[in-house]
Short mmCIF file of C-alpha atoms in Angstrom, two decimals:
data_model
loop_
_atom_site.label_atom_id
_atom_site.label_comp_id
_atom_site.label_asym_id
_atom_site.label_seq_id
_atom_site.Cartn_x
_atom_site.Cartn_y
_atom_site.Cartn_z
CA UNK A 430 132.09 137.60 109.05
CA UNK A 431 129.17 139.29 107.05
CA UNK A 432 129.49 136.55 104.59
CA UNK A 433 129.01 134.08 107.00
CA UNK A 434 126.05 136.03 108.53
CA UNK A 435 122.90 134.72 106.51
CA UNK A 436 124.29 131.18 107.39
CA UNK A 437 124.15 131.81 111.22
CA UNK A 438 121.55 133.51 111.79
CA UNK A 439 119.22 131.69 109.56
CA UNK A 440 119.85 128.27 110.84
CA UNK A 441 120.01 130.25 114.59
CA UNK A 442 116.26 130.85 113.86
CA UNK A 443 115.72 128.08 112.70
CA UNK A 444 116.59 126.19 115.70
CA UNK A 445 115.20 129.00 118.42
CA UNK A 446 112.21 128.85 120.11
CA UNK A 447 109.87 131.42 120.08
CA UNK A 448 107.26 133.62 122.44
CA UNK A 449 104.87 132.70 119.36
CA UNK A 450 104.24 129.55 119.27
CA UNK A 451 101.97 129.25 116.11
CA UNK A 452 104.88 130.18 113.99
CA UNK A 453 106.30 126.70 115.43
CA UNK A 454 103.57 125.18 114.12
CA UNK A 455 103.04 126.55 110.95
CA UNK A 456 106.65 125.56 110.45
CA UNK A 457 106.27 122.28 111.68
CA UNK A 458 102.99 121.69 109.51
CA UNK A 459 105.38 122.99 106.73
CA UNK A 460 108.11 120.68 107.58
CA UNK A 461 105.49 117.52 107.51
CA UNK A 462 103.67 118.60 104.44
CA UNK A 463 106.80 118.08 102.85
CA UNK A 464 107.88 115.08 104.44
CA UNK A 465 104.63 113.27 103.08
CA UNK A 466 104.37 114.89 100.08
CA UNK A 467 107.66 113.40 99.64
CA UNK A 468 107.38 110.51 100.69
CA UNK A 469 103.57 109.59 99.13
CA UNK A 470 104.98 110.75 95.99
CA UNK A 471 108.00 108.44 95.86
CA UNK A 472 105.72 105.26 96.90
CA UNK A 473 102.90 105.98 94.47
CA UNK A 474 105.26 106.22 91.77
CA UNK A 475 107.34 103.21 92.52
CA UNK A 476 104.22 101.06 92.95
CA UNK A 477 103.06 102.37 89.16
CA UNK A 478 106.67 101.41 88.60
CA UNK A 479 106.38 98.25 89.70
CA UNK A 480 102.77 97.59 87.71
CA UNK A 481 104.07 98.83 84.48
CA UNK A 482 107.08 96.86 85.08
CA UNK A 483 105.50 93.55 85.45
CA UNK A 484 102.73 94.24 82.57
CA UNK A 485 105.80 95.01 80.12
CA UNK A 486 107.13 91.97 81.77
CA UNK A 487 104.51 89.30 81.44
CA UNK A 488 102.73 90.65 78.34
CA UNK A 489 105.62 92.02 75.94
CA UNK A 490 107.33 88.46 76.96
CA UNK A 491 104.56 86.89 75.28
CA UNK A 492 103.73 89.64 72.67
CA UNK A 493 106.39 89.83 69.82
CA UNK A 494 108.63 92.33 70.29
CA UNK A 495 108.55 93.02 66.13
CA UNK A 496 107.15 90.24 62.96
CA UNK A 497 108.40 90.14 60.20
CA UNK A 498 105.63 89.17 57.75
CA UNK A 499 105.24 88.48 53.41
CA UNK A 500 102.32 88.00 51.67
CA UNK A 501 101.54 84.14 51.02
CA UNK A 502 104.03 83.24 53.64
CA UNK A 503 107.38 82.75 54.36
CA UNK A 504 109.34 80.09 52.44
CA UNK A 505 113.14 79.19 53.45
CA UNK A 506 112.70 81.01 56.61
CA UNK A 507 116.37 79.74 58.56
CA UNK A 508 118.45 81.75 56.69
CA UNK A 509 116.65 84.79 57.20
CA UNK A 510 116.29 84.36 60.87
CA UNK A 511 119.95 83.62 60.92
CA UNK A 512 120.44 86.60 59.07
CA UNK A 513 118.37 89.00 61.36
CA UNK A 514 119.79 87.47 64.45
CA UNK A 515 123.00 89.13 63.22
CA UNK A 516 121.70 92.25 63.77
CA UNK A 517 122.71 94.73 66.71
CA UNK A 518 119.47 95.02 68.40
CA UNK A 519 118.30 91.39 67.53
CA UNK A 520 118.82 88.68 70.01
CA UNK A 521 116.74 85.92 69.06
CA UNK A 522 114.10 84.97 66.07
CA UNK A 523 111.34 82.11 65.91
CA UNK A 524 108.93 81.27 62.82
CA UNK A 525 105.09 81.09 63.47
CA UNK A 526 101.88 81.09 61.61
CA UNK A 527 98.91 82.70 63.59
CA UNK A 528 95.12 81.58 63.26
CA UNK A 529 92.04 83.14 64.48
CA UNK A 530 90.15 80.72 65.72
CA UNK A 531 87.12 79.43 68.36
CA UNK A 532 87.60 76.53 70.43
CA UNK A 533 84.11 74.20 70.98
CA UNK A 534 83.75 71.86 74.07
CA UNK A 535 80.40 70.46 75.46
CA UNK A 536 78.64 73.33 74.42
CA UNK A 537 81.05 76.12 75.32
CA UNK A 538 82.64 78.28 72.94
CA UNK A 539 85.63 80.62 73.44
CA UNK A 540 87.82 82.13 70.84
CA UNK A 541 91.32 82.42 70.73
CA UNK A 542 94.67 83.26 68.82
CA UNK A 543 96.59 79.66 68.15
CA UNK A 544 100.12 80.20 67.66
CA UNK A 545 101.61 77.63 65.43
CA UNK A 546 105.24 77.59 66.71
CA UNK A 547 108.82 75.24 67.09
CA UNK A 548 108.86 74.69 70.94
CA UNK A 549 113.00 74.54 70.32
CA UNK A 550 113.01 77.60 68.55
CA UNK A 551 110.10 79.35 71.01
CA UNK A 552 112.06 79.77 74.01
CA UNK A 553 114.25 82.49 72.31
CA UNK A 554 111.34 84.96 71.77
CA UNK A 555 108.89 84.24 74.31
CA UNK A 556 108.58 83.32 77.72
CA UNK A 557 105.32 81.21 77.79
CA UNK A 558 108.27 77.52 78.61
CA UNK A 559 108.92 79.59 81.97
CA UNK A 560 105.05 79.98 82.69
CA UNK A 561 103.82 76.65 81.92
CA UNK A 562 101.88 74.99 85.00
CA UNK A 563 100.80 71.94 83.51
CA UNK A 564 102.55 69.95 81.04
CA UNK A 565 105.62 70.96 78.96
CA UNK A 566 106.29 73.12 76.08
CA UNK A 567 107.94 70.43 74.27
CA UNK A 568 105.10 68.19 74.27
CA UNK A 569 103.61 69.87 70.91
CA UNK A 570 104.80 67.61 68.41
CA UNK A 571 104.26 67.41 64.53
CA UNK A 572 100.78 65.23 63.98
CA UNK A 573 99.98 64.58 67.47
CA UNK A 574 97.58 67.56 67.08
CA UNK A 575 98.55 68.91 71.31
CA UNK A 576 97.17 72.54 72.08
CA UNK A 577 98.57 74.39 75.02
CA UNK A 578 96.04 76.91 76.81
CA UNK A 579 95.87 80.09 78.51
CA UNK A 580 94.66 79.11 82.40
CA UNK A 581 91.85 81.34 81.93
CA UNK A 582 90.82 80.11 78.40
CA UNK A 583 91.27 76.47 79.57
CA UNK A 584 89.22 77.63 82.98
CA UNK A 585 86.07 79.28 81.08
CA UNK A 586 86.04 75.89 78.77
CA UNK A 587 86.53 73.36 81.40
CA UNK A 588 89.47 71.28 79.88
CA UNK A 589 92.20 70.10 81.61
CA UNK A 590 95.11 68.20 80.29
CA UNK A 591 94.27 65.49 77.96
CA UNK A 592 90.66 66.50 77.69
CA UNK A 593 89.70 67.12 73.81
CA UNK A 594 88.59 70.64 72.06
CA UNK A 595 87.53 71.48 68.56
CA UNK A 596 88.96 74.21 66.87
CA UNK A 597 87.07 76.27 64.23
CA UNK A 598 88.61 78.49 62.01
CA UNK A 599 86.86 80.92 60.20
CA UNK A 600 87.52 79.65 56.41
CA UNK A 601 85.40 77.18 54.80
CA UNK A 602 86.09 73.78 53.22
CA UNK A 603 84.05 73.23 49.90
CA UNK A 604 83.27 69.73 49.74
CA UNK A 605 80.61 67.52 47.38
CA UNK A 606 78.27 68.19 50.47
CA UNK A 607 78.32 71.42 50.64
CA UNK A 608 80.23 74.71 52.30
CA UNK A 609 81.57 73.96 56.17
CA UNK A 610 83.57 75.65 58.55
CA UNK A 611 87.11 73.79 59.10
CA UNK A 612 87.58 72.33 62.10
CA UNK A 613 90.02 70.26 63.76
CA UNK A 614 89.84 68.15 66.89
CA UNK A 615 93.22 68.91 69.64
CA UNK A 616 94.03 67.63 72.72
CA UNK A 617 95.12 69.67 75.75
CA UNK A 618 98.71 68.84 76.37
CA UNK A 619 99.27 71.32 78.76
CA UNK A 620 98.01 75.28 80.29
CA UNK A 621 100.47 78.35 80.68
CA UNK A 622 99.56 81.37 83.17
CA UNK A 623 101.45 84.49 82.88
CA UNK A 624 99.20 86.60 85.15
CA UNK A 625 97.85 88.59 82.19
CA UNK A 626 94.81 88.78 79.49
CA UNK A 627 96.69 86.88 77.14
CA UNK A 628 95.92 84.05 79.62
CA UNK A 629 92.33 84.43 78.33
CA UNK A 630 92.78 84.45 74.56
CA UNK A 631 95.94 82.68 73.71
CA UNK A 632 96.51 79.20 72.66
CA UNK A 633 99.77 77.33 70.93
CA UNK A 634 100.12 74.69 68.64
CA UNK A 635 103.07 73.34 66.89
CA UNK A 636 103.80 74.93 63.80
CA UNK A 637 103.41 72.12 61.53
CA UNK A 638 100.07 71.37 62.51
CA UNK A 639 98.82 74.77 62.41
CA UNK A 640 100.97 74.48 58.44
CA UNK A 641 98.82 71.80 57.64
CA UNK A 642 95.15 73.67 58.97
CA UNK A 643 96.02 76.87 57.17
CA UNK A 644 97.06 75.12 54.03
CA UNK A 645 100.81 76.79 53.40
CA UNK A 646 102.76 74.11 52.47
CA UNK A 647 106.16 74.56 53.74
CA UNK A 648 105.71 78.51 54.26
CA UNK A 649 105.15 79.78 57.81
CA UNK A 650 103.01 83.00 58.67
CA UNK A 651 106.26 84.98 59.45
CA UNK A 652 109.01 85.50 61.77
CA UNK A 653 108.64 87.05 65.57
CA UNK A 654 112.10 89.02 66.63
CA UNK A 655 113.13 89.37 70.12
CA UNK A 656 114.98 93.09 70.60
CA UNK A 657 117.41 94.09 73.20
CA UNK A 658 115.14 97.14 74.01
CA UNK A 659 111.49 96.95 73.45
CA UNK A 660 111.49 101.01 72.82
CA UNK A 661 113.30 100.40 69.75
CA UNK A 662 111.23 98.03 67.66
CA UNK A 663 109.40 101.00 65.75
CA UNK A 664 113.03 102.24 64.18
CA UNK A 665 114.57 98.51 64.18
CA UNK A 666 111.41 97.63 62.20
CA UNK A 667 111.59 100.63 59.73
CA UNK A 668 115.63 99.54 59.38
CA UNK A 669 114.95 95.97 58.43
CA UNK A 670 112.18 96.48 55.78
CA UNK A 671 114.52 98.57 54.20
CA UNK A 672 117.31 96.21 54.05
CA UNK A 673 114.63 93.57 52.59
CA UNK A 674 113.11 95.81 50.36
CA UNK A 675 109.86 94.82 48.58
CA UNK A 676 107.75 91.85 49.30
CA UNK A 677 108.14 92.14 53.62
CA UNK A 678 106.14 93.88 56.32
CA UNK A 679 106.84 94.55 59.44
CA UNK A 680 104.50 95.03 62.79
CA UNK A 681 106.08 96.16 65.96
CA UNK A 682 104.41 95.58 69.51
CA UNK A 683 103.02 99.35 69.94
CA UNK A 684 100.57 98.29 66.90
CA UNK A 685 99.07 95.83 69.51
CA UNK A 686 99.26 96.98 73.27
CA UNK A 687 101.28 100.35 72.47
CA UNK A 688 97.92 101.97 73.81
CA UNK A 689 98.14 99.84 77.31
CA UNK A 690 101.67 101.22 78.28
CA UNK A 691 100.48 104.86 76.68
CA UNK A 692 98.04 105.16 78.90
CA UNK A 693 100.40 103.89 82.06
CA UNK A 694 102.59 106.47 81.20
CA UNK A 695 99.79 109.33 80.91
CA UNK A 696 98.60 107.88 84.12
CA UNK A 697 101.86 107.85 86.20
CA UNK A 698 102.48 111.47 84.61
CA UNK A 699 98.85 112.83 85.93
CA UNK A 700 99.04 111.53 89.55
CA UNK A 701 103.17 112.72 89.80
CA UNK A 702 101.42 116.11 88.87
CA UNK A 703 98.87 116.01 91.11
CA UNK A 704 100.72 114.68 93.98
CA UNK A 705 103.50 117.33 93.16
CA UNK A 706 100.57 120.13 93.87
CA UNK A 707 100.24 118.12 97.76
CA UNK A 708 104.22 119.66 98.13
CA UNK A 709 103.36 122.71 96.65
CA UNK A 710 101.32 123.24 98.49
CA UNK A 711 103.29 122.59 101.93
CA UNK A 712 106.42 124.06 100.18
CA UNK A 713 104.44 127.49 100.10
CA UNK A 714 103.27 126.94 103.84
CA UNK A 715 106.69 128.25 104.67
CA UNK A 716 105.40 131.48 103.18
CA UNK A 717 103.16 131.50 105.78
CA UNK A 718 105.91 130.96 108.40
CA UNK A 719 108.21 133.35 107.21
CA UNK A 720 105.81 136.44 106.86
CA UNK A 721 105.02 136.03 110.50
CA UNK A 722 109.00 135.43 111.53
CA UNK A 723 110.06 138.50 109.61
CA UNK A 724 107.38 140.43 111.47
CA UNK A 725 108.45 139.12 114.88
CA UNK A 726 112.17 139.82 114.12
CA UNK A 727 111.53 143.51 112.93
CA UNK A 728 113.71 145.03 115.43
CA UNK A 729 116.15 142.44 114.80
CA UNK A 730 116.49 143.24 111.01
CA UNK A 731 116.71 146.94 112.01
CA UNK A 732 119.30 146.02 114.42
CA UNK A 733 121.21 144.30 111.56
CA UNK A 734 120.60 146.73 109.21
CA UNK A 735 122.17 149.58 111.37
CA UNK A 736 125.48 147.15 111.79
CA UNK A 737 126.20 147.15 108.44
CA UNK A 738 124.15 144.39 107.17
CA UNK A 739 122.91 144.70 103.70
CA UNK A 740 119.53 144.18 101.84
CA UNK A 741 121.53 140.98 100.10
CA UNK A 742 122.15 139.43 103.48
CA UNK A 743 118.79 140.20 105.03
CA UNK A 744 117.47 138.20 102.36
CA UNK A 745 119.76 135.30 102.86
CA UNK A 746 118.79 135.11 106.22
CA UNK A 747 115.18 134.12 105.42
CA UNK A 748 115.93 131.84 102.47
CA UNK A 749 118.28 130.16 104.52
CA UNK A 750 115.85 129.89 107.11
CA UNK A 751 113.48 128.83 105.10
CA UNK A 752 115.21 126.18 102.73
CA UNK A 753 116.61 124.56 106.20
CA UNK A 754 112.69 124.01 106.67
CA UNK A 755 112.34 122.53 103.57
CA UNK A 756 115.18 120.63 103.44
CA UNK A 757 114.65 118.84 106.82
CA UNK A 758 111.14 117.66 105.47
CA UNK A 759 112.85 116.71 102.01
CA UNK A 760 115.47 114.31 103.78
CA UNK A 761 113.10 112.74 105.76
CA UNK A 762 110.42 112.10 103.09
CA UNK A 763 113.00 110.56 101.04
CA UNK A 764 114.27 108.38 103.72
CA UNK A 765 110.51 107.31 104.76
CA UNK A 766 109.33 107.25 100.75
CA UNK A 767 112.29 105.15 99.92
CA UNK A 768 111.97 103.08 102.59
CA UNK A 769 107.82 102.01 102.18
CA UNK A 770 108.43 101.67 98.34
CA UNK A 771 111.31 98.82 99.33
CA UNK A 772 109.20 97.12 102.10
CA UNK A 773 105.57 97.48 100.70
CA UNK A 774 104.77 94.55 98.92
CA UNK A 775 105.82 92.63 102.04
CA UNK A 776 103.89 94.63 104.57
CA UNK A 777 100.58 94.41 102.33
CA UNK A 778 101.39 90.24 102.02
CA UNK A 779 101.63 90.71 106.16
CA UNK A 780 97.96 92.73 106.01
CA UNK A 781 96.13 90.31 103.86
CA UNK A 782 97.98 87.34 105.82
CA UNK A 783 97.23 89.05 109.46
CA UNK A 784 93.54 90.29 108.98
CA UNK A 785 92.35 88.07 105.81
CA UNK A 786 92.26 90.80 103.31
CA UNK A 787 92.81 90.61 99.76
CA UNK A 788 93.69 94.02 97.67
CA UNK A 789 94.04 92.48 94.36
CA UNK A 790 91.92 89.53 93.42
CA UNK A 791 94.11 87.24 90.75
CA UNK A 792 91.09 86.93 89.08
CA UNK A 793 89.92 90.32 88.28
CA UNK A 794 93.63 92.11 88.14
CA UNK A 795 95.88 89.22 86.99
CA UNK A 796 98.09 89.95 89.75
CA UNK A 797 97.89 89.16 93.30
CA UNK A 798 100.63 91.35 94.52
CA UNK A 799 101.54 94.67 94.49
CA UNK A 800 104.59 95.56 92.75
CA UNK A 801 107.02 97.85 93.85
CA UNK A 802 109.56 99.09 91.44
CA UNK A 803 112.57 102.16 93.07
CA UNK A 804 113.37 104.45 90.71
CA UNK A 805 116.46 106.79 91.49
CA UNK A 806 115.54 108.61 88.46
CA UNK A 807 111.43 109.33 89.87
CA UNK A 808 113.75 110.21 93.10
CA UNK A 809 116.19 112.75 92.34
CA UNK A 810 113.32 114.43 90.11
CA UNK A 811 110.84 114.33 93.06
CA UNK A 812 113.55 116.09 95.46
CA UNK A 813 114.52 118.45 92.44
CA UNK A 814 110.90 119.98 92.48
CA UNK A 815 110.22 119.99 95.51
CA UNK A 816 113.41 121.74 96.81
CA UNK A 817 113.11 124.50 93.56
CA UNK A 818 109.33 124.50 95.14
CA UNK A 819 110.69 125.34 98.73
CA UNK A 820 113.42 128.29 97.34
CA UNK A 821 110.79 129.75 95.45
CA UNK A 822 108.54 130.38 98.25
CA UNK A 823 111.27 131.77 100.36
CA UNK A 824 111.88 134.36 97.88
CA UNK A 825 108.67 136.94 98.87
CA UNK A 826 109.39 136.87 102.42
CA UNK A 827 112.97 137.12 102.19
CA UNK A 828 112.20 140.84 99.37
CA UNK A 829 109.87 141.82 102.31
CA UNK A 830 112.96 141.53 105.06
CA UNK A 831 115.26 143.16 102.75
CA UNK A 832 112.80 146.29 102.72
CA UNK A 833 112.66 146.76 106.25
CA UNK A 834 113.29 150.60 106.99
CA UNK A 835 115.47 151.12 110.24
CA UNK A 836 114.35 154.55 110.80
CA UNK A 837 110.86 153.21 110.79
CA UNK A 838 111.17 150.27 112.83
CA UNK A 839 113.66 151.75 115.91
CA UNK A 840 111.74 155.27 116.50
CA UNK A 841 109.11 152.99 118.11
CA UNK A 842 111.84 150.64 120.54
#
């Protein structure tokens, strides 16, 4: 029966009412700290969830996951994308040749990357075929001289399709005239938008066009490499220059946007600590409470103590009071911070469709909704820490129960 005692009694006070009622509410202000703390925690984390998930998304399906580059070019590139396709981590290859460029139209001027790429061999590395809104990937053919646009690169020059730009590329052509920049009139055969900044600076043309403008033959600029998990294209890199050996380079994404998703990451880390400090800070609110309960229930401890109770059970009592608190406010957090981080993106569509309000201009975020991305992971780690945060601060109290002299307490009753 003493076992059992801690158990009974704590969750009997728990569930009492008492002559003081502040205690109540101190434990009820406990009890909702939690709950929100909880619960804001688990919906500001799935919302940077859902942002880093669509950046990695829409601009790692357009960035090259690893190249594969040699000095001069590539020549006889099939067989070594056939051969790196083989590869564990490897599940698709494409040739390319990259120029630097600035496109020229009625007086505006915007520069770009232009991809030179195979729209059939494309589709395995990127997804900018899934993201076209005007006109078709596979409308870049050899000599027709077609450019596909970013939306916001098209946008700033005022093209649409089958209006004509000028390309110039910073290398000059020596002719009896005199030095001049190369240049090379395209024609807009269609505009991709993927929602990102690449939609601002990226442009593709096919691959033996862009051959013929950077003067390398039959070689192309390299190879891009598609992985099965983006995280691993520093060591699959490393592994597949060393198989090559001499002559090759390689270039993973984190050389690129590695910063971007760095500082996601530091970001998501600093507010999950911050927010963590909003439950610490209820979590030691039961403190608070049960200071003032083991002062009430003085004569009760005595009581206890004078039955045979033990320090050790005295001290359950109040950490099972306490962590029933705590645990009340974790459940419900987790039910109300699981359920906003499901349902938010559609009750902000029904606020901006109800009252007229827009939270993220397409424009100036390139995205217009807000992601949403449940974790379990963020989830069981956001109940671990706050439910070590509640036990902790049921530790003082319960020592100060546990000391409760008797003698002292009963000559007064």
């Amino acid at each position: 029966m003493l076992d059992r005692l801690p158990f009974l009694i704590g969750l009997r006070y728990v569930r009492a009412k008492r002559r003081n009622h502040f205690i109540s509410f101190i434990s009820l202000t406990s009890m909702l700290g939690l709950m929100l703390g909880v619960a804001v925690l688990i919906l500001v984390l799935s919302v940077m969830n859902g942002f880093d998930h669509e950046l990695r998304t829409r601009v790692l399906g357009m960035v090259p996951h690893t190249k594969i580059e040699s000095p001069g070019g590539l020549t006889g590139w099939q067989p070594l994308a056939e051969r790196l396709v083989e590869r564990e981590r490897v599940i698709g290859a494409a040739p390319y040749v990259e120029q630097q460029g600035m496109f020229s139209v009625g007086g505006r001027n915007e520069g770009a990357m232009v991809n030179g790429i195979d729209p059939a061999w494309e589709s395995r590395v990127s997804i900018v075929d899934e993201n076209m809104r005007q006109g078709r990937l596979d409308d870049l053919k050899a000599g027709e001289w077609n450019v596909v646009l970013g939306s916001i690169l098209a946008r700033r020059l005022g093209v649409g399709v089958g209006d004509r730009v000028t390309l110039l590329v910073p290398e000059a052509s020596i002719t009896p005239a005199g030095v001049f920049p190369r240049l090379k009139r395209f024609t807009v055969s269609g505009i991709f938008s993927v929602g990102a900044d690449l939609d601002a600076a990226l442009a593709y043309a096919h691959i033996e066009d862009m051959q013929t403008l950077a003067r390398l033959g039959d070689a192309v600029g390299g190879l891009r490499l598609e992985l099965d998990d983006l995280f691993a294209a520093g060591s699959e890199t490393r592994a597949i220059i060393n198989e090559l050996g001499a002559g090759y380079r390689g270039l993973d994404w984190t050389y690129s946007h590695g910063n971007l998703f760095q500082a996601i990451q530091m970001e998501k880390r600093m507010i999950a600590l911050l927010l963590t400090v909003i439950i610490a800070v209820a979590a030691f609110n039961i403190v608070s409470t049960l200071v003032m309960v083991v002062t009430d229930k003085r004569a009760d401890i005595a009581i206890l103590r004078t039955i045979g109770a033990t320090p050790r059970s005295i001290m359950g009592i109040f950490i099972v009071q306490g962590l029933a608190i705590g645990v009340i406010g974790i459940l419900v957090g987790v039910t109300l911070g699981v359920l906003l981080a499901l349902t938010v993106s559609d009750l902000i569509g029904w606020v901006e469709s109800t009252f007229g309000i827009h939270f993220l201009d397409a424009g100036v975020y390139f995205i217009s909704e807000l992601p949403s991305r449940l974790i379990w992971a963020d989830v069981r780690n956001i109940v671990s820490a706050a439910f070590i945060l509640t036990f902790l601060s049921t530790l003082y109290p319960a020592w100060r129960a546990a000391r409760v002299q008797p003698a002292e307490v009963l000559r007064y009753e």
